[in-house]
Amino acid sequence: FNLYLIFPLITRSVLENAISLSELKLNPLEKPLSFMDAVKNLDAVDATTSFQVKSFFDSAPLLKDAESISRKLTQFIHQNASLTGSEGPRRVVCVTSGGTTVPLEQRCVRYIDNFSSGHRGATSTEYFLKSGYSVIFLYRRGTCQPYCRSLPDDPLLECFKLTSDSSIQVLESHAEAVKSAISGHHDAVSGGYLLKLPFTTIFEYLQILRLIATSMKILGPNAMFYLAAAVSDFYVPWESMAVHKIQSASGPLDMRLAQVPKMLLVLRKEWAPTAFCVSFKLETDKEILLEKADTALKKYKMHAVVANELSTRKEVVILVTESGKVSVYRENDQSVVESPLIKLLVEKHSTYIMDPNA
Ligand code: PAZ
């Protein structure tokens, strides 16, 4: 059973476009004029990316709740755009959190996953809210949630007990954590400062991110993207994906995955051109981490890249910007690295708001 046979045309249209474009680059005069017109004003890399992005979205399965997500977003953003504090208009940050999955079958039984507990995104959300931001929290279903860091993994079973008259009581040992989780979460959601949107697959994640980014355009430089989610680099295009569960009777499985188009550049250039954008770079090999972060900063025109190594990500991160690299450490065993990191990013965002073109 060879997946090369199942996915032979994985990105045929993408590849054809890419081939046409590379040919265009080599022999621009030999191409028909209409095609030249289509890519006018774009360099070859941008045009290829645009085609790949279009192809990705055109072939993605329809986002189920698109209308209701758009409605929630419009309401949330308009409500927050009308708020002004001592520091000017209220800022809104989109925090992405958790890993995306890549389904291998349309009626999905198996999938490839990306590592992320969601701790970074959830904790950062709390610190952004504390700093006066409103947050759109785009998170992987089942991952860590804001204000729940101090709760055990199964809060219902471990924090509560049934009394003899069948009412529910919080165990004394967890009372403080439960109180602060409930009040923090309640204040943020009922105050209209926190909107939570879940995703599971790479298709859902990118479609919702695009909706968020285009809705946030009206916020201008007061918008920020803080892209901590671990996003798949490879995927199986929907139209070439097996519909039913892949059978094992034919022996080992060979699989060829298409590359997920580089959406960061599209986010920066098209979806949210005036927003302040921070992306993350995770590596396990520290020798290549900073070089990769530098490349992301330049290639995707990010305002900042947060570089982190898997094993030390909770103790230290390195903030990479045009003006240099700063190591950010957690203060002690009781604190979290997100506290100084968000403080630094809020300062950088303030500078950006004052002069977005600097
Ligand atoms: O979610 P978590 O707290 O377990 O880990 C956070 C992280 C390592 C996923 C995040 O800091 C990060 O680097 N995200 C981007 C990963 C990437 O390079 O795709």
Short mmCIF file of C-alpha atoms and ligand atoms in Angstrom, two decimals:
data_model
loop_
_atom_site.label_atom_id
_atom_site.label_comp_id
_atom_site.label_asym_id
_atom_site.label_seq_id
_atom_site.Cartn_x
_atom_site.Cartn_y
_atom_site.Cartn_z
CA PHE A 1 0.00 0.00 0.00
CA ASN A 2 1.93 2.95 -1.23
CA LEU A 3 0.85 6.44 -0.41
CA TYR A 4 2.87 7.72 -3.33
CA LEU A 5 0.10 6.08 -5.34
CA ILE A 6 -2.69 7.55 -3.27
CA PHE A 7 -1.30 11.06 -3.29
CA PRO A 8 0.28 11.22 -6.72
CA LEU A 9 -1.27 14.56 -7.52
CA ILE A 10 -0.82 16.02 -4.06
CA THR A 11 -0.23 19.56 -5.17
CA ARG A 12 -0.43 19.16 -8.88
CA SER A 13 -1.88 22.61 -9.36
CA VAL A 14 0.60 24.05 -6.89
CA LEU A 15 3.51 22.32 -8.55
CA GLU A 16 2.37 23.31 -12.01
CA ASN A 17 2.15 26.89 -10.87
CA ALA A 18 5.50 26.69 -9.16
CA ILE A 19 7.06 25.21 -12.28
CA SER A 20 5.52 27.86 -14.48
CA LEU A 21 6.87 30.51 -12.19
CA SER A 22 10.38 29.16 -12.02
CA GLU A 23 10.31 28.94 -15.79
CA LEU A 24 9.11 32.49 -15.84
CA LYS A 25 12.07 33.48 -13.76
CA LEU A 26 14.48 31.78 -16.16
CA ASN A 27 12.83 32.73 -19.43
CA PRO A 28 10.45 35.58 -18.74
CA LEU A 29 10.11 36.57 -22.39
CA GLU A 30 9.01 33.15 -23.56
CA LYS A 31 5.82 33.19 -21.47
CA PRO A 32 2.49 34.40 -22.88
CA LEU A 33 1.65 37.97 -21.99
CA SER A 34 -1.56 37.09 -20.10
CA PHE A 35 0.44 35.03 -17.63
CA MET A 36 2.94 37.85 -17.25
CA ASP A 37 0.02 40.15 -16.47
CA ALA A 38 -1.22 37.79 -13.79
CA VAL A 39 2.02 38.00 -11.85
CA LYS A 40 2.79 41.63 -12.66
CA ASN A 41 4.34 43.49 -9.71
CA LEU A 42 5.14 40.32 -7.84
CA ASP A 43 8.56 38.76 -7.68
CA ALA A 44 8.78 35.02 -8.35
CA VAL A 45 8.87 33.98 -4.67
CA ASP A 46 5.82 36.04 -3.76
CA ALA A 47 3.85 34.79 -6.72
CA THR A 48 4.66 31.17 -5.91
CA THR A 49 3.66 31.67 -2.29
CA SER A 50 0.41 33.34 -3.34
CA PHE A 51 -0.47 30.40 -5.57
CA GLN A 52 0.39 27.91 -2.85
CA VAL A 53 -1.66 29.80 -0.28
CA LYS A 54 -4.64 30.06 -2.63
CA SER A 55 -4.37 26.38 -3.43
CA PHE A 56 -4.21 25.51 0.29
CA PHE A 57 -7.36 27.44 1.14
CA ASP A 58 -9.27 26.45 -2.01
CA SER A 59 -8.76 22.77 -1.26
CA ALA A 60 -9.20 22.93 2.54
CA PRO A 61 -12.40 21.42 3.99
CA LEU A 62 -14.99 24.09 4.79
CA LEU A 63 -14.64 25.58 8.24
CA LYS A 64 -17.78 24.39 10.06
CA ASP A 65 -18.50 27.39 12.26
CA ALA A 66 -17.13 30.10 9.98
CA GLU A 67 -20.21 32.31 10.29
CA SER A 68 -20.48 32.14 14.03
CA ILE A 69 -16.71 32.68 14.43
CA SER A 70 -16.88 35.75 12.18
CA ARG A 71 -19.83 37.11 14.14
CA LYS A 72 -18.05 36.65 17.48
CA LEU A 73 -14.88 38.24 16.09
CA THR A 74 -16.65 41.27 14.67
CA GLN A 75 -18.49 41.88 17.92
CA PHE A 76 -15.37 41.40 20.06
CA ILE A 77 -13.13 43.61 17.93
CA HIS A 78 -15.64 46.42 17.51
CA GLN A 79 -16.40 46.43 21.22
CA ASN A 80 -12.71 46.60 22.11
CA ALA A 81 -11.88 49.12 19.37
CA SER A 82 -14.26 51.56 21.04
CA LEU A 83 -12.48 51.31 24.42
CA THR A 84 -9.84 53.84 25.43
CA GLY A 85 -7.59 53.70 28.47
CA SER A 86 -4.94 56.03 29.90
CA GLU A 87 -2.48 54.73 27.27
CA GLY A 88 -4.78 55.33 24.29
CA PRO A 89 -7.04 52.90 22.40
CA ARG A 90 -7.27 49.41 23.92
CA ARG A 91 -4.82 47.01 22.32
CA VAL A 92 -5.85 43.58 21.11
CA VAL A 93 -3.51 40.61 20.79
CA CYS A 94 -4.17 37.32 19.04
CA VAL A 95 -2.36 34.60 21.00
CA THR A 96 -2.08 31.24 19.24
CA SER A 97 -1.45 28.19 21.39
CA GLY A 98 -1.04 24.42 21.15
CA GLY A 99 -0.12 22.25 18.18
CA THR A 100 -1.98 21.70 14.93
CA THR A 101 -2.80 18.20 13.68
CA VAL A 102 -2.47 16.88 10.14
CA PRO A 103 -5.22 14.36 9.36
CA LEU A 104 -4.21 11.36 7.23
CA GLU A 105 -7.77 10.38 6.36
CA GLN A 106 -10.81 12.57 5.66
CA ARG A 107 -12.82 10.48 8.12
CA CYS A 108 -9.91 10.86 10.44
CA VAL A 109 -8.69 7.98 12.55
CA ARG A 110 -4.98 8.76 12.30
CA TYR A 111 -3.18 12.07 12.32
CA ILE A 112 0.28 13.60 12.76
CA ASP A 113 0.56 15.90 15.75
CA ASN A 114 2.78 18.81 16.71
CA PHE A 115 4.14 19.07 20.21
CA SER A 116 2.82 21.88 22.44
CA SER A 117 1.13 21.70 25.82
CA GLY A 118 -0.37 25.17 25.37
CA HIS A 119 1.30 26.39 28.56
CA ARG A 120 3.14 29.24 26.82
CA GLY A 121 0.00 30.56 25.11
CA ALA A 122 -2.25 30.24 28.17
CA THR A 123 0.24 31.88 30.54
CA SER A 124 1.04 34.67 28.08
CA THR A 125 -2.69 35.35 27.72
CA GLU A 126 -2.92 35.98 31.47
CA TYR A 127 0.00 38.43 31.35
CA PHE A 128 -1.38 40.27 28.31
CA LEU A 129 -4.74 40.67 30.08
CA LYS A 130 -2.91 41.93 33.17
CA SER A 131 -1.13 44.49 30.98
CA GLY A 132 -4.44 45.89 29.73
CA TYR A 133 -4.70 44.02 26.42
CA SER A 134 -7.76 42.19 25.17
CA VAL A 135 -6.94 38.72 23.90
CA ILE A 136 -8.20 36.49 21.11
CA PHE A 137 -6.98 33.10 22.28
CA LEU A 138 -6.75 30.69 19.32
CA TYR A 139 -6.02 27.37 21.01
CA ARG A 140 -5.85 23.66 20.33
CA ARG A 141 -8.80 21.83 21.88
CA GLY A 142 -7.79 20.07 25.09
CA THR A 143 -4.62 22.10 25.75
CA CYS A 144 -3.77 24.33 28.72
CA GLN A 145 -6.21 27.21 29.37
CA PRO A 146 -5.65 30.68 30.84
CA TYR A 147 -5.95 30.80 34.66
CA CYS A 148 -5.84 27.00 34.95
CA ARG A 149 -2.08 26.61 35.39
CA SER A 150 -2.31 25.90 39.08
CA LEU A 151 -5.10 23.39 38.79
CA PRO A 152 -4.40 19.65 38.59
CA ASP A 153 -4.83 17.88 35.24
CA ASP A 154 -8.28 16.65 36.16
CA PRO A 155 -9.67 19.51 38.24
CA LEU A 156 -13.19 18.12 38.52
CA LEU A 157 -12.10 14.87 40.07
CA GLU A 158 -9.17 16.19 42.08
CA CYS A 159 -10.36 19.58 43.34
CA PHE A 160 -13.92 18.80 44.35
CA LYS A 161 -15.72 16.36 46.57
CA LEU A 162 -19.32 15.40 47.13
CA THR A 163 -20.62 16.09 50.63
CA SER A 164 -23.03 13.81 52.50
CA ASP A 165 -26.01 15.89 51.26
CA SER A 166 -24.74 15.53 47.65
CA SER A 167 -23.61 19.11 47.23
CA ILE A 168 -20.17 19.91 45.74
CA GLN A 169 -17.33 21.25 47.86
CA VAL A 170 -13.84 22.45 46.93
CA LEU A 171 -11.07 20.66 48.79
CA GLU A 172 -9.19 23.03 51.09
CA SER A 173 -5.88 22.11 49.40
CA HIS A 174 -7.11 23.48 46.04
CA ALA A 175 -9.37 26.29 47.25
CA GLU A 176 -7.01 29.18 46.38
CA ALA A 177 -6.20 27.83 42.90
CA VAL A 178 -9.88 27.23 42.10
CA LYS A 179 -10.92 30.69 43.36
CA SER A 180 -8.29 32.50 41.34
CA ALA A 181 -9.02 30.43 38.20
CA ILE A 182 -12.75 31.15 38.41
CA SER A 183 -12.41 34.85 39.16
CA GLY A 184 -9.62 35.52 36.62
CA HIS A 185 -11.43 33.70 33.86
CA HIS A 186 -14.83 35.18 34.72
CA ASP A 187 -13.51 38.78 34.82
CA ALA A 188 -11.78 38.39 31.44
CA VAL A 189 -14.66 36.68 29.62
CA SER A 190 -17.62 38.54 31.10
CA GLY A 191 -15.75 41.86 30.80
CA GLY A 192 -15.45 41.17 27.07
CA TYR A 193 -11.62 41.10 27.14
CA LEU A 194 -11.06 37.43 26.28
CA LEU A 195 -12.41 35.56 23.28
CA LYS A 196 -11.50 31.87 23.04
CA LEU A 197 -11.57 30.07 19.68
CA PRO A 198 -10.60 26.39 19.43
CA PHE A 199 -8.95 24.50 16.55
CA THR A 200 -7.68 20.98 15.99
CA THR A 201 -6.37 20.60 12.44
CA ILE A 202 -3.96 22.71 10.38
CA PHE A 203 -6.92 23.50 8.08
CA GLU A 204 -9.01 24.92 10.93
CA TYR A 205 -6.07 26.80 12.44
CA LEU A 206 -5.08 28.65 9.26
CA GLN A 207 -8.65 29.42 8.24
CA ILE A 208 -9.47 30.88 11.65
CA LEU A 209 -6.16 32.77 11.81
CA ARG A 210 -6.98 34.37 8.46
CA LEU A 211 -10.45 35.38 9.74
CA ILE A 212 -8.94 36.86 12.89
CA ALA A 213 -6.22 38.74 11.03
CA THR A 214 -8.52 40.27 8.46
CA SER A 215 -11.03 41.25 11.18
CA MET A 216 -8.25 42.88 13.23
CA LYS A 217 -7.17 45.12 10.35
CA ILE A 218 -9.37 47.94 11.65
CA LEU A 219 -7.22 48.11 14.81
CA GLY A 220 -4.18 49.30 12.85
CA PRO A 221 -0.96 49.24 14.91
CA ASN A 222 -2.91 48.54 18.13
CA ALA A 223 -3.20 44.92 16.98
CA MET A 224 -0.58 42.34 17.88
CA PHE A 225 -0.03 38.73 16.82
CA TYR A 226 1.78 36.45 19.27
CA LEU A 227 2.15 33.20 17.39
CA ALA A 228 3.17 30.60 19.96
CA ALA A 229 1.27 27.68 18.39
CA ALA A 230 3.33 24.83 16.97
CA VAL A 231 2.15 24.74 13.38
CA SER A 232 2.65 21.77 11.06
CA ASP A 233 5.17 22.28 8.26
CA PHE A 234 3.83 19.39 6.17
CA TYR A 235 0.33 18.19 5.37
CA VAL A 236 -1.79 15.98 3.16
CA PRO A 237 -3.95 18.12 0.83
CA TRP A 238 -7.61 17.37 1.38
CA GLU A 239 -8.41 16.39 -2.21
CA SER A 240 -5.67 13.77 -2.34
CA MET A 241 -6.34 12.40 1.15
CA ALA A 242 -7.77 8.88 1.59
CA VAL A 243 -11.44 9.15 2.54
CA HIS A 244 -11.64 6.08 4.75
CA LYS A 245 -9.30 4.60 7.31
CA ILE A 246 -6.04 3.55 5.62
CA GLN A 247 -5.79 -0.24 5.60
CA SER A 248 -2.71 -2.05 6.87
CA ALA A 249 -3.18 -5.24 4.81
CA SER A 250 -0.84 -4.06 2.04
CA GLY A 251 2.18 -3.73 4.30
CA PRO A 252 4.33 -0.72 5.22
CA LEU A 253 3.11 2.76 4.50
CA ASP A 254 5.13 5.21 2.39
CA MET A 255 3.92 8.74 2.62
CA ARG A 256 4.82 11.95 0.87
CA LEU A 257 3.59 15.16 2.45
CA ALA A 258 3.17 18.54 0.81
CA GLN A 259 4.72 21.59 2.41
CA VAL A 260 2.37 23.96 4.22
CA PRO A 261 2.73 27.35 2.50
CA LYS A 262 4.60 29.96 4.53
CA MET A 263 1.65 31.87 5.93
CA LEU A 264 3.69 34.20 8.16
CA LEU A 265 4.68 36.33 5.20
CA VAL A 266 1.09 36.44 3.95
CA LEU A 267 -0.09 37.43 7.43
CA ARG A 268 2.42 40.28 7.51
CA LYS A 269 1.98 41.46 3.95
CA GLU A 270 -1.70 40.91 3.25
CA TRP A 271 -3.89 39.88 6.18
CA ALA A 272 -2.59 42.22 8.86
CA PRO A 273 -0.05 44.62 7.33
CA THR A 274 -0.23 47.17 10.15
CA ALA A 275 -0.18 44.80 13.14
CA PHE A 276 2.84 44.14 15.37
CA CYS A 277 3.85 40.53 14.72
CA VAL A 278 5.77 38.20 17.02
CA SER A 279 6.47 34.62 15.96
CA PHE A 280 8.17 31.77 17.81
CA LYS A 281 10.98 29.48 16.77
CA LEU A 282 11.44 26.17 18.55
CA GLU A 283 14.49 23.97 18.03
CA THR A 284 16.00 21.02 19.83
CA ASP A 285 19.52 21.78 18.53
CA LYS A 286 20.75 24.97 20.14
CA GLU A 287 23.48 25.34 17.52
CA ILE A 288 20.95 26.31 14.86
CA LEU A 289 18.33 28.10 16.98
CA LEU A 290 19.49 31.70 16.66
CA GLU A 291 20.31 31.42 13.00
CA LYS A 292 16.82 30.06 12.30
CA ALA A 293 15.23 32.82 14.38
CA ASP A 294 17.23 35.45 12.46
CA THR A 295 16.11 33.94 9.17
CA ALA A 296 12.44 34.00 10.29
CA LEU A 297 12.78 37.63 11.36
CA LYS A 298 14.09 38.66 7.95
CA LYS A 299 12.25 36.26 5.67
CA TYR A 300 8.81 36.79 7.18
CA LYS A 301 9.39 40.43 8.17
CA MET A 302 8.43 39.76 11.79
CA HIS A 303 8.83 42.56 14.34
CA ALA A 304 10.21 40.05 16.83
CA VAL A 305 10.95 36.33 16.99
CA VAL A 306 11.02 34.47 20.30
CA ALA A 307 13.62 31.71 20.08
CA ASN A 308 13.39 28.79 22.49
CA GLU A 309 14.90 25.39 22.99
CA LEU A 310 12.61 22.50 23.86
CA SER A 311 14.34 21.45 27.08
CA THR A 312 14.83 24.95 28.54
CA ARG A 313 11.75 26.71 27.15
CA LYS A 314 10.26 27.31 30.58
CA GLU A 315 13.43 28.91 31.99
CA VAL A 316 14.75 31.07 29.17
CA VAL A 317 13.77 32.47 25.79
CA ILE A 318 15.71 34.78 23.48
CA LEU A 319 13.96 37.76 22.01
CA VAL A 320 15.35 38.44 18.54
CA THR A 321 14.63 41.80 16.91
CA GLU A 322 16.30 44.08 14.36
CA SER A 323 18.07 45.81 17.25
CA GLY A 324 19.64 42.64 18.66
CA LYS A 325 19.10 39.59 20.85
CA VAL A 326 18.02 39.65 24.49
CA SER A 327 17.89 36.61 26.76
CA VAL A 328 14.85 36.63 28.99
CA TYR A 329 14.97 34.47 32.12
CA ARG A 330 12.30 33.56 34.64
CA GLU A 331 13.08 35.27 37.92
CA ASN A 332 12.88 32.25 40.24
CA ASP A 333 11.34 28.79 40.58
CA GLN A 334 7.96 30.25 41.51
CA SER A 335 7.77 32.67 38.58
CA VAL A 336 7.31 32.15 34.85
CA VAL A 337 9.37 33.40 31.91
CA GLU A 338 6.22 34.82 30.27
CA SER A 339 6.08 37.59 32.91
CA PRO A 340 9.30 39.43 31.81
CA LEU A 341 8.76 38.41 28.18
CA ILE A 342 5.32 40.04 27.90
CA LYS A 343 6.60 43.15 29.72
CA LEU A 344 9.34 43.51 27.11
CA LEU A 345 6.98 42.90 24.19
CA VAL A 346 4.44 45.42 25.51
CA GLU A 347 7.25 48.03 25.58
CA LYS A 348 8.26 47.16 22.03
CA HIS A 349 4.64 47.32 20.90
CA SER A 350 4.29 50.80 22.51
CA THR A 351 7.33 52.01 20.57
CA TYR A 352 5.86 50.54 17.39
CA ILE A 353 2.49 52.24 17.94
CA MET A 354 4.23 55.61 18.28
CA ASP A 355 5.95 55.15 14.91
CA PRO A 356 4.91 52.03 12.95
CA ASN A 357 7.22 52.89 10.03
CA ALA A 358 10.41 53.35 12.07
O1 PAZ B 1 3.05 24.94 24.54
P1 PAZ B 1 4.31 24.74 25.35
O2 PAZ B 1 4.38 25.70 26.50
O3 PAZ B 1 4.48 23.31 25.76
O4 PAZ B 1 5.54 25.04 24.37
C1 PAZ B 1 5.64 26.30 23.78
C2 PAZ B 1 6.27 26.21 22.39
C3 PAZ B 1 7.64 25.57 22.51
C4 PAZ B 1 5.39 25.36 21.46
C5 PAZ B 1 6.40 27.67 21.84
O5 PAZ B 1 7.20 28.42 22.71
C6 PAZ B 1 6.99 27.71 20.44
O6 PAZ B 1 8.17 27.77 20.25
N1 PAZ B 1 6.14 27.68 19.41
C7 PAZ B 1 6.54 27.68 18.01
C8 PAZ B 1 6.97 26.30 17.62
C9 PAZ B 1 7.55 26.25 16.22
O7 PAZ B 1 8.75 26.56 16.00
O8 PAZ B 1 6.78 25.90 15.33
#
